[in-house]
Coordinates of C-alpha atoms and ligand atoms in Angstrom, one line a residue:
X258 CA -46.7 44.5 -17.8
X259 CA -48.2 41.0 -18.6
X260 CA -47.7 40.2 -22.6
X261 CA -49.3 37.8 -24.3
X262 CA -47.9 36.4 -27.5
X263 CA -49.3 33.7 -30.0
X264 CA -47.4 31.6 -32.3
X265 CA -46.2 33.9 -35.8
X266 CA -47.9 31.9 -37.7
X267 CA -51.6 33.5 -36.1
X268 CA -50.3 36.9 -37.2
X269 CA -49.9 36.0 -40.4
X270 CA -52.1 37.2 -43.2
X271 CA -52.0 36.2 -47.0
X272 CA -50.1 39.0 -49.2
X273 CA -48.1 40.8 -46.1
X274 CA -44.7 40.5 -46.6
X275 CA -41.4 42.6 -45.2
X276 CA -39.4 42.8 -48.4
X277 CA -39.6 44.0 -52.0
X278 CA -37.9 41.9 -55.0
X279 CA -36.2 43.8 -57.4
X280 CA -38.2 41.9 -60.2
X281 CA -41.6 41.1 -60.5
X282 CA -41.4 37.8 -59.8
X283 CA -42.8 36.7 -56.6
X284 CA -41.0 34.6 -54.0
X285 CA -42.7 31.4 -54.8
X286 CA -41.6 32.4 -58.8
X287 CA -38.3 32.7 -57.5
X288 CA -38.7 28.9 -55.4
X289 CA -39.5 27.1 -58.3
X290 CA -36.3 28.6 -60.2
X291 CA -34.3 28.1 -58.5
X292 CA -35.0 24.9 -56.5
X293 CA -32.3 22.7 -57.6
X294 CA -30.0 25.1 -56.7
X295 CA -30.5 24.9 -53.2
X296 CA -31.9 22.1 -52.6
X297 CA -29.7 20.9 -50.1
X298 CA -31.1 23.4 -47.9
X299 CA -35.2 22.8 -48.5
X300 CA -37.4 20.3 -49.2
X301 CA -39.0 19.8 -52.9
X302 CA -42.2 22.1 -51.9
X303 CA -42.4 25.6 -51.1
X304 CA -42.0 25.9 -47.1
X305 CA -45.5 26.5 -45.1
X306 CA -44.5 30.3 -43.9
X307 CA -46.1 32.9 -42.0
X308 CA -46.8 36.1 -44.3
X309 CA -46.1 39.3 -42.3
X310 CA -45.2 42.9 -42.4
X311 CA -41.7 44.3 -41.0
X312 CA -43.4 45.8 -38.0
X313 CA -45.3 42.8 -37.3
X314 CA -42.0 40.7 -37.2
X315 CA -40.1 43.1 -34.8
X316 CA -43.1 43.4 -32.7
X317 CA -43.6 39.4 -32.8
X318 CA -40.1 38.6 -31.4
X319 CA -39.3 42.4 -29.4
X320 CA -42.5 40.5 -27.4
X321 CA -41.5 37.7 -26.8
X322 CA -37.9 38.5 -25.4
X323 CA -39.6 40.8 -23.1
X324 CA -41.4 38.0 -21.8
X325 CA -37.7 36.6 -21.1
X326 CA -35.6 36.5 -17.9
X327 CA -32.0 37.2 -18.5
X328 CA -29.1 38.0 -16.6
X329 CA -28.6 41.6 -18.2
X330 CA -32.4 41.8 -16.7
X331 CA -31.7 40.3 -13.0
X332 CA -30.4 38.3 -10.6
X333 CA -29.4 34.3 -12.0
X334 CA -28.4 32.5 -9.4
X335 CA -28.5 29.4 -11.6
X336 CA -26.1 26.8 -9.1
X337 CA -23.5 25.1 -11.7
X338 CA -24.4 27.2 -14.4
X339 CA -22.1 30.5 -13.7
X340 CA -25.1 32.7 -15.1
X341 CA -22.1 35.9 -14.8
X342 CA -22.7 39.3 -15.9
X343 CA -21.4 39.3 -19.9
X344 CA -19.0 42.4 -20.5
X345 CA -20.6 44.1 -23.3
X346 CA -17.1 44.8 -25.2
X347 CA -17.2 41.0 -25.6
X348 CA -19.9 41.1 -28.0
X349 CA -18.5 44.7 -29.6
X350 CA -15.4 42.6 -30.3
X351 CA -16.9 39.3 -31.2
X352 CA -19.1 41.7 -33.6
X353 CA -16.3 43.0 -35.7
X354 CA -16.9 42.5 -39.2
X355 CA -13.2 41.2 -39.6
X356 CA -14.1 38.2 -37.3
X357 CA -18.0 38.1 -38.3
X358 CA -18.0 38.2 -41.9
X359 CA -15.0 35.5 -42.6
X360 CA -15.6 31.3 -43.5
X361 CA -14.2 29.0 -41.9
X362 CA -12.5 27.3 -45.4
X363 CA -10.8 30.4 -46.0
X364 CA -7.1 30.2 -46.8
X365 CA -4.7 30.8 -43.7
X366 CA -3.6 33.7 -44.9
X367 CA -6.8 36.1 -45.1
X368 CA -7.6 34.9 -41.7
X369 CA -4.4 35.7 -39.7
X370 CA -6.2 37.6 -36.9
X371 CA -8.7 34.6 -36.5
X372 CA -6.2 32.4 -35.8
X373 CA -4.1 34.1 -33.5
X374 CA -6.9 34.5 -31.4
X375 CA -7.6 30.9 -31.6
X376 CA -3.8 30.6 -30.9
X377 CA -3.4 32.5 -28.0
X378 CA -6.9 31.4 -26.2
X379 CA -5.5 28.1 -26.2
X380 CA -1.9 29.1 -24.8
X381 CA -3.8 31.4 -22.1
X382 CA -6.6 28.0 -20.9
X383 CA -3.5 26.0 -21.1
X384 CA -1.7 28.0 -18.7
X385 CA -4.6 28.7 -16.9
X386 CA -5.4 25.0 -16.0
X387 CA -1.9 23.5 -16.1
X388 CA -2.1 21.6 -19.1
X389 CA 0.3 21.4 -22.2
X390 CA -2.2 21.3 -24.8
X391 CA -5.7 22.2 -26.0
X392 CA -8.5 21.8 -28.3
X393 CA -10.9 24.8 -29.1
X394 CA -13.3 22.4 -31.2
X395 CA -15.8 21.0 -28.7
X396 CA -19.3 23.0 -29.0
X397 CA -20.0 23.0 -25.3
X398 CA -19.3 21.5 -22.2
X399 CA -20.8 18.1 -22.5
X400 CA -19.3 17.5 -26.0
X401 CA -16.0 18.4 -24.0
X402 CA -16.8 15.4 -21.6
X403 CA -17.0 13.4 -24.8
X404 CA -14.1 14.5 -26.4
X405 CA -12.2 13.9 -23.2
X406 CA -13.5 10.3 -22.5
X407 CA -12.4 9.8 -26.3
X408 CA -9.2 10.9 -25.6
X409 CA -8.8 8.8 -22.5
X410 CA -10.5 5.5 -24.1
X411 CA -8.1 6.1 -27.4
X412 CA -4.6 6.7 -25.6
X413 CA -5.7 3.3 -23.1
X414 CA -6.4 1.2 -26.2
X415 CA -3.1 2.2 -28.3
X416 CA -1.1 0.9 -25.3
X417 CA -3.6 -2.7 -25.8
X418 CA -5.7 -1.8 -22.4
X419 CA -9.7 -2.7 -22.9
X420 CA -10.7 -0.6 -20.0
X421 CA -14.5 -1.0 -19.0
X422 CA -15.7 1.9 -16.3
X423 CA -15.2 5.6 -15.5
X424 CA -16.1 6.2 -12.2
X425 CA -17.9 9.1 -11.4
X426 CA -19.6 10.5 -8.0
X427 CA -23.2 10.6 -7.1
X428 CA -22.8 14.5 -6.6
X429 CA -21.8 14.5 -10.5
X430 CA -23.7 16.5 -13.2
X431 CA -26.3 14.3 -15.2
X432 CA -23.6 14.7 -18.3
X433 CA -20.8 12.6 -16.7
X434 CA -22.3 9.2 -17.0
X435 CA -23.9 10.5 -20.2
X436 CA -20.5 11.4 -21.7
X437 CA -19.3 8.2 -20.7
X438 CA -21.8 5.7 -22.1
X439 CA -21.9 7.7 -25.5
X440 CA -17.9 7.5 -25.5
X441 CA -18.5 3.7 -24.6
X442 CA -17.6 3.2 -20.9
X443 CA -20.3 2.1 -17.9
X444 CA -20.3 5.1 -15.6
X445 CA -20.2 3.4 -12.0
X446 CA -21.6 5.8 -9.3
X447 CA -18.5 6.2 -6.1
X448 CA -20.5 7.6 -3.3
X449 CA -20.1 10.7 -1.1
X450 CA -19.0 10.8 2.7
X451 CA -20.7 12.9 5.3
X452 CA -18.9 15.9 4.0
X453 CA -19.8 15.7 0.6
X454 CA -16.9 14.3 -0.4
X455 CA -15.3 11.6 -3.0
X456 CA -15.3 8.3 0.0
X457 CA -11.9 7.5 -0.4
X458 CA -12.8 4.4 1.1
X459 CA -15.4 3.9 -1.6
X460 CA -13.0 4.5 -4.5
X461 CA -10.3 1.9 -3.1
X462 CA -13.5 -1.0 -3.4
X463 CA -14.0 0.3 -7.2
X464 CA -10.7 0.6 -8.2
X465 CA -9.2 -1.9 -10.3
X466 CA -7.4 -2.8 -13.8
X467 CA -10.9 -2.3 -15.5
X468 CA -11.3 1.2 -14.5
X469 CA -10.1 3.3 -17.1
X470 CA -10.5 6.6 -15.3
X471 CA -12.7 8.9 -12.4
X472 CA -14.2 11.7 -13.3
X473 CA -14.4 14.7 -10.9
X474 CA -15.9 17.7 -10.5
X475 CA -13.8 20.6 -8.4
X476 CA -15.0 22.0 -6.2
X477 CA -17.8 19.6 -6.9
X478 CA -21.5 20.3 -7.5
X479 CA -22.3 20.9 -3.7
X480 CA -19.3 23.9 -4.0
X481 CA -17.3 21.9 -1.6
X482 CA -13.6 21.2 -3.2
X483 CA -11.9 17.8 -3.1
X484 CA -9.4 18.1 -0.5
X485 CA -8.2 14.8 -0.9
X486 CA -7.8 15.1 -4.6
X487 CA -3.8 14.6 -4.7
X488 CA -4.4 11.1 -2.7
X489 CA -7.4 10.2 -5.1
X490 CA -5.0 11.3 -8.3
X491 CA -2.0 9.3 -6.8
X492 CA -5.0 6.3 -6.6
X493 CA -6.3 6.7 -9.8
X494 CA -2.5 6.6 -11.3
X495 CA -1.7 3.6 -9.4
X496 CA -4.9 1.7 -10.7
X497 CA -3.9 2.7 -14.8
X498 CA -6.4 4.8 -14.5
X499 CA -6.5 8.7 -16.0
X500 CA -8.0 11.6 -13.8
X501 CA -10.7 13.8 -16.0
X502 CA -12.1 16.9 -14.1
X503 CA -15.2 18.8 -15.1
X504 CA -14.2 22.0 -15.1
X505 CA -17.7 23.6 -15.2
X506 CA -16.6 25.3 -11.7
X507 CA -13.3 26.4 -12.5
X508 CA -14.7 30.2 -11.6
X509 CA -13.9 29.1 -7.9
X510 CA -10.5 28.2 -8.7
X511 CA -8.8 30.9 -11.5
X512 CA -5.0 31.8 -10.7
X513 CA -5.2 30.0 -7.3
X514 CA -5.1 26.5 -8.3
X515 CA -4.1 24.7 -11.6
X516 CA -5.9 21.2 -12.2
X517 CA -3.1 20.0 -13.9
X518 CA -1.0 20.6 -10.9
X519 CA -3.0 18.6 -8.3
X520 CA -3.0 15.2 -10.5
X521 CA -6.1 15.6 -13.4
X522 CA -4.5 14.7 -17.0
X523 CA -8.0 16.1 -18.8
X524 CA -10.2 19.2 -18.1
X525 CA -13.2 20.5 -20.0
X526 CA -13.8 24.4 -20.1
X527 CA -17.0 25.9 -20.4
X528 CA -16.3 29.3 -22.4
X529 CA -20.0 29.9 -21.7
X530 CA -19.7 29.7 -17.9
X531 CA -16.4 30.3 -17.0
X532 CA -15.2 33.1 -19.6
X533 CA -18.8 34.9 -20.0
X534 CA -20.6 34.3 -22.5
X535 CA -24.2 34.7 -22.4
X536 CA -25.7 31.0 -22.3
X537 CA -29.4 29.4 -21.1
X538 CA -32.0 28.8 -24.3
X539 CA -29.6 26.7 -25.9
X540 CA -27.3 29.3 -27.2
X541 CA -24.1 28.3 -28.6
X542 CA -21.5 27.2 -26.3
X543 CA -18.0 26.2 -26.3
X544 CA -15.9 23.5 -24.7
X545 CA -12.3 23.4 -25.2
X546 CA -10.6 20.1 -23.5
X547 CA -7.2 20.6 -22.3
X548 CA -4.5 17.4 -22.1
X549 CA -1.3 16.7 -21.0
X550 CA 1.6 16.0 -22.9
X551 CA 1.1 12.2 -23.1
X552 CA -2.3 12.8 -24.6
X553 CA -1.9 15.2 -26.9
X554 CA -1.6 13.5 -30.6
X555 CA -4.7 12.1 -29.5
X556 CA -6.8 15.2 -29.8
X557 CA -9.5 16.2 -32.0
X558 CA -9.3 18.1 -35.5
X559 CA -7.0 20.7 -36.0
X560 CA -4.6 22.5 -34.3
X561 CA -3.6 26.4 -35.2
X562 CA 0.4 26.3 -34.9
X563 CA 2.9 28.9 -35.2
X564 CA 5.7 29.6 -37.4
X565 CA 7.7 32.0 -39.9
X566 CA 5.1 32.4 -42.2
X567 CA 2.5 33.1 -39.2
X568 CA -0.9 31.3 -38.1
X569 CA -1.7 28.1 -39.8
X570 CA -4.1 25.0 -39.1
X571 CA -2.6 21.7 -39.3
X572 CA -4.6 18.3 -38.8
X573 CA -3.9 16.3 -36.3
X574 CA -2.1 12.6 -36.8
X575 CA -3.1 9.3 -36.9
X576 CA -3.4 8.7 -33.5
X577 CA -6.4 11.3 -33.1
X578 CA -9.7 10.6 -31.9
X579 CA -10.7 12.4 -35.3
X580 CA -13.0 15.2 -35.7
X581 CA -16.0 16.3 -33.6
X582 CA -17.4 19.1 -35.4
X583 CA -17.7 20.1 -38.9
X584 CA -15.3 22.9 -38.5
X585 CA -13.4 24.0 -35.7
X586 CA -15.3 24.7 -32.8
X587 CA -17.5 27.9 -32.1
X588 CA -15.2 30.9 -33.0
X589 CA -17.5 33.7 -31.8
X590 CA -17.5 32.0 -28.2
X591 CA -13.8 32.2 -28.5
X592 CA -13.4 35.6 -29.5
X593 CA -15.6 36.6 -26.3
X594 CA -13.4 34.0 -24.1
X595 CA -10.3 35.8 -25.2
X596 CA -11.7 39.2 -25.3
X597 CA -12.4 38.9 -21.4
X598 CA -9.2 37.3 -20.4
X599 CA -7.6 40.1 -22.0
X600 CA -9.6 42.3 -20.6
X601 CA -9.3 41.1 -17.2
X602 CA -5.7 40.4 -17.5
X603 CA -3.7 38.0 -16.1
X604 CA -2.6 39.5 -12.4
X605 CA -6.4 39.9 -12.2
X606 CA -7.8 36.6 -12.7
X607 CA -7.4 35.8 -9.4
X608 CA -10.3 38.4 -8.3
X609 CA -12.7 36.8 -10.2
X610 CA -12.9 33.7 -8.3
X611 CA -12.3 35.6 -5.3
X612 CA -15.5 37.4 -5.5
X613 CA -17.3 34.6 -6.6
X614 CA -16.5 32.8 -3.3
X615 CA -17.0 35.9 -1.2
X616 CA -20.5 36.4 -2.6
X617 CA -21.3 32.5 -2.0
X618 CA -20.4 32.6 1.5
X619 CA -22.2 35.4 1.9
X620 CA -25.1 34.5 0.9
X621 CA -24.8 31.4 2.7
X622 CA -24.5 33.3 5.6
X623 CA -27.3 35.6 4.6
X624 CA -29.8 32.7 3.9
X625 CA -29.0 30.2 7.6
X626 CA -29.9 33.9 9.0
X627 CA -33.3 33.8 7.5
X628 CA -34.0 30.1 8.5
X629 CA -32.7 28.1 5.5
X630 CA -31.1 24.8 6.4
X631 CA -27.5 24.2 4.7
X632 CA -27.0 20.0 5.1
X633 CA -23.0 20.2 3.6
X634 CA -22.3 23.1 5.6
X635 CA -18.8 24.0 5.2
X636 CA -17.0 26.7 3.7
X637 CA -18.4 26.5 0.3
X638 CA -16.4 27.8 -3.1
X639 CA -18.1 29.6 -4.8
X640 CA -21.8 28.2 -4.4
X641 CA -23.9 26.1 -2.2
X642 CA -26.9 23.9 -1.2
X643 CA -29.4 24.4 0.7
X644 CA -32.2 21.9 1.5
X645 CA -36.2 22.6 1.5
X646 CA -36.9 19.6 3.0
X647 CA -37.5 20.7 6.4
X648 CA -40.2 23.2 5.0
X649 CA -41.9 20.6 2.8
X650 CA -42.2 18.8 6.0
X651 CA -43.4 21.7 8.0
X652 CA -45.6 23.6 6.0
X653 CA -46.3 21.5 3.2
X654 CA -44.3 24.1 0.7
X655 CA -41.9 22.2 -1.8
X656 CA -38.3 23.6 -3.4
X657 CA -40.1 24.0 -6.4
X658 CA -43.0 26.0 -5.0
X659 CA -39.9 28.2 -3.4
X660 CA -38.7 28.2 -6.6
X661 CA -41.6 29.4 -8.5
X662 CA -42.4 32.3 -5.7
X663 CA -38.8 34.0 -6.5
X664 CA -39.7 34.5 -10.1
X665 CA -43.0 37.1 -8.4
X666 CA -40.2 39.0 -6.6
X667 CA -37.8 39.2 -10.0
X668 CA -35.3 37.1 -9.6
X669 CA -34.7 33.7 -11.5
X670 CA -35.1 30.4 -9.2
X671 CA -31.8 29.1 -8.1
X672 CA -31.1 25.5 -10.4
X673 CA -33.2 23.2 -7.9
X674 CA -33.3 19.0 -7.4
X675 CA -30.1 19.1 -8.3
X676 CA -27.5 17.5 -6.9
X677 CA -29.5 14.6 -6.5
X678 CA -28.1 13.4 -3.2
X679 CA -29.7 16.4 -1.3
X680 CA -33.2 16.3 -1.1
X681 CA -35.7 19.6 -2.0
X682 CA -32.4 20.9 -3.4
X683 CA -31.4 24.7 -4.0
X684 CA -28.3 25.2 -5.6
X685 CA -27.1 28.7 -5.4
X686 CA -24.5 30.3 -7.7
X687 CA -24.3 34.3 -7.2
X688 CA -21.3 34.7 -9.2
X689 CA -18.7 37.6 -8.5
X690 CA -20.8 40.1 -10.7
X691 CA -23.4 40.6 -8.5
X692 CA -23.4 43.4 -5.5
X693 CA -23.7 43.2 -2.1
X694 CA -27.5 45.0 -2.6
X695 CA -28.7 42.1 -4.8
X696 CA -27.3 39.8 -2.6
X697 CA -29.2 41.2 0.2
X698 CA -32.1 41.6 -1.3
X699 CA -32.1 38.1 -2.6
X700 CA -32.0 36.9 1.1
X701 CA -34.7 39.1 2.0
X702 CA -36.9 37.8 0.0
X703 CA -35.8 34.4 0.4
X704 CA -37.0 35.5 3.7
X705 CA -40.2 37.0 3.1
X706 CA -41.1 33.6 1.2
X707 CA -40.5 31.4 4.2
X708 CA -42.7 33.1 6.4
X709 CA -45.7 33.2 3.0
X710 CA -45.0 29.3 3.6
X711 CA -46.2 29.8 7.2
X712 CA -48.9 31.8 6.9
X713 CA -50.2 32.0 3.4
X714 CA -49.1 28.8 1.4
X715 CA -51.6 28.3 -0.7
X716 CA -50.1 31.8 -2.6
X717 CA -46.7 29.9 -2.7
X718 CA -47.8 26.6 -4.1
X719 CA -50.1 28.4 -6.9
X720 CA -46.8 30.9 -7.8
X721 CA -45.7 32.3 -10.2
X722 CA -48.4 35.3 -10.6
X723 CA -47.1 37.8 -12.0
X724 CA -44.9 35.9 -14.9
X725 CA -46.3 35.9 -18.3
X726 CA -46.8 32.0 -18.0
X727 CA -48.1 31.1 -14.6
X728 CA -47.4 27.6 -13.3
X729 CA -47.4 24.8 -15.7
X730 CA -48.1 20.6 -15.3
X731 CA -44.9 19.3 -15.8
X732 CA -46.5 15.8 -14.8
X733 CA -49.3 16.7 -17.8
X734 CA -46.7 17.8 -19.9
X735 CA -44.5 15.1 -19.8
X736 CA -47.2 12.5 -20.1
X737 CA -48.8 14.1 -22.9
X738 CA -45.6 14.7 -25.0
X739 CA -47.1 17.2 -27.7
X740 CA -44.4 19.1 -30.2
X741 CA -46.9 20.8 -33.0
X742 CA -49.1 23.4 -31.9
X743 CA -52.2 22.5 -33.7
X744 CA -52.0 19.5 -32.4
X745 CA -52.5 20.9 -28.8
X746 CA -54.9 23.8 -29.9
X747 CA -57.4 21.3 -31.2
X748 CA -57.7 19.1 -28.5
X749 CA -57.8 22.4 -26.1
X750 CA -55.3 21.5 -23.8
X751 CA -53.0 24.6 -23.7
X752 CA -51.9 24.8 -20.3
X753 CA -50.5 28.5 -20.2
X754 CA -52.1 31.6 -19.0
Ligands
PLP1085 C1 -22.9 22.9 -17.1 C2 -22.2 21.7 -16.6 C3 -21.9 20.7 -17.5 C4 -22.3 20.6 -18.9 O1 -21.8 21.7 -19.7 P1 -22.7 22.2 -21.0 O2 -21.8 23.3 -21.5 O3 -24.0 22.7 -20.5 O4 -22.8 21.1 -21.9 C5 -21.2 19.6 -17.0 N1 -20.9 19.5 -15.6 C6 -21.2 20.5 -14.8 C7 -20.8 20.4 -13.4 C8 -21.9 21.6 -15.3 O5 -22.3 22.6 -14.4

């Protein structure tokens, strides 16, 4: 079924409303009283909203998420992004009114559940990555990156070294330099060898006493890991330099091989990716950064500790990079993290990323079989690349054409142009909780969408068709940045449907 949806403000009709006040005062009555009140939270005039019915609010929004794709909906084979099924005990848990209903400047002691949880999340990521100590504040994994760089730039200036660069590869997530500048190194790009590799070669030439550190993803983004990493470490080390590693992919790599045993001395988790929790439309996330020993006063905020009397927060010292986040980091996303660990358990952990490689080389398998070209082709981790480039050259049909043909057959469009140093890029992440039938049919449609190239392209290049939204002009879009939609109404340029 095809919805269509306008804005909630077209809905709205003067004198609706969804709620009855228990005086006779009306709501803009009630604005003017108590204004000063809260006006931290408003402006000085009463806010421009929609006036609706209950039913006409529900139906507004029921609407539009069934115009959505989600991963409790279909296949999400978003490369980098871990798009995992979410255990739906996660959010019974996270739900709980014991962990929902409580504020974060509560005392210690009416929050004693809270903050074991936060206390044993970090024990279970630390032992999980090999690192001696962690920090649940960072709201995703980006902020991570920045709280790590922090870390790294802070513990190099209290020992008097003015560091200039991070390195970082050219198969690295857009985020890595970002992090970097913002933190206030000069990300320098090390480039990859025929395999997809850090070029050790490359590194040596870069390395020096200004480098303060290399940032590394592993496996990296083209699901190929470092072999090499232990020499590059050992490199790194020698130079002064600290070894940071992204740990967006860590769901190849859970119980089989701890970053901080192989030479890293900073990781970032992404709860969202990693430890399921449902992310994509910018929903919260959460990015605890693990150190070791050496860096540790140097971490954000506040720490929950142990002792006689039970759980308790305690600030960090001087030497910390200070705090990050008005509180202490994104609870609910923990409570989900630690409610699948536990659920999982430990002598389990190990199957998750075992899956997730299965699947990935399945697939991988699956898709050279119908006539896809894989350019790293190695035994990936637990996802892979594949290139459009020889079909943009053949038949005229583009990555992102490909990409917007899937979404017709169901399934969401792998991430695509990304990494940047394979051209027509598809990036494909299956993840361990998908089945051998959606694998498979995944392929076969992959399939059936090559041979549409061949014969009938121009329904590939005008795709999607049967989406709610058909295909958009990004290149209009982007050149005609327009935020309000009046703005675009008026000058009838609406590009939708
Ligand atoms: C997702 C991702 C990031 C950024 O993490 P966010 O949680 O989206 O901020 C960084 N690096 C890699 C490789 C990623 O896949």
């Amino acid at each position: 079924m095809v919805i269509k949806e306008d804005i909630i403000f077209k809905r709205s009709k003067k004198g609706k409303k969804a709620f009855n006040l228990p005086q006779k005062d009306d709501i803009k009555t009630l604005f003017e009283k108590y204004k000063d009140d809260i006006r931290e939270y408003t402006s000085e005039d009463f806010p421009n909203l929609p006036e609706l019915s209950e039913v006409d609010i529900i139906r507004h929004f029921i609407r539009l998420s069934n115009m959505n794709y989600n991963v409790d909906l279909g296949f999400y084979p978003l490369g980098s992004c871990t798009m995992k099924y979410n255990p739906k005990i996660n959010e019974t848990v996270s739900a709980f009114s014991g962990f929902r209903n409580i504020h974060p400047l509560q005392p210690d002691y009416t929050v004693q559940g809270a903050l074991r949880i936060m206390y044993e999340l970090s024990e279970y990521l630390a032992e999980i990555s090999g690192m001696d100590a962690i920090t649940l504040e960072p709201a995703a994994g980006a902020h991570g990156e920045l709280t790590g760089i922090k870390i790294i730039k802070k513990y190099l200036e209290s020992k008097g070294e003015k560091r200039k660069y991070i390195l970082v590869p050219d198969s690295a997530h857009g985020t890595n330099p970002a992090s970097t500048t913002l933190a206030g190194y000069t990300a320098k790009t090390i480039k990859s060898n025929k395999l997809g590799m850090i070029d050790i070669e490359e590194l040596r030439k870069n390395l020096n006493d200004e480098v303060a550190g290399l940032m590394v993803t592993n496996p990296n983004t083209l699901g190929i890991f470092e072999r090499e990493i232990k020499e590059i470490a050992e490199l790194v080390h020698k130079a002064g330099g600290l070894m940071y590693m992204d740990g967006a992919n860590l769901n190849a790599l859970l119980g089989y091989i701890r970053p901080g045993d192989i030479g890293f001395d900073v990781i970032h988790f992404n709860l969202h990716k990693t430890f399921s929790t449902p992310h994509g439309g910018g929903g919260p996330g959460s990015g605890p950064v693990g150190v070791k020993a050496f860096l540790k006063d140097f971490l954000p905020g506040v720490q929950v500790i142990k002792n006689d009397s039970g759980y308790q927060r305690k600030e960090t010292g001087d030497k910390s990079i200070g705090k990050l986040l008005a509180f202490f980091g994104h609870f609910a996303v923990m409570v989900r993290a630690y409610t699948y660990i536990r659920m999982i358990g430990k002598e389990h952990l190990k199957s998750i990323s075992e899956n997730a490689v299965l699947n990935a080389n399945y697939l991988k398998q699956l898709l050279k079989v119908a006539g896809y070209e894989i350019p790293y082709d190695s035994i990936p981790m637990h996802e892979f690349v594949a290139t459009g480039a020889p079909i943009k050259k053949k038949y005229g049909i583009r990555t992102l054409d490909i990409a917007k043909r899937l979404l017709d057959y169901g399934v969401h469009a792998p991430t695509v142009y990304f990494p940047l140093i394979v051209s027509e890029a598809l990036m494909i992440e299956p993840t361990e909780t998908e089945s051998v039938e959606t694998l498979e049919y995944f392929a076969e449609v992959m399939k059936k969408i090559l041979k549409e190239a061949e014969h009938t392209p121009e329904i590939v290049k005008t795709a999607p068709h049967n989406t709610p939204v058909k295909r958009l002009d990004d290149v209009y879009a982007v050149k005609n940045l327009k935020v309000k939609y009046e703005e675009i109404e008026d000058k009838n340029e609406r590009r939708d449907s």
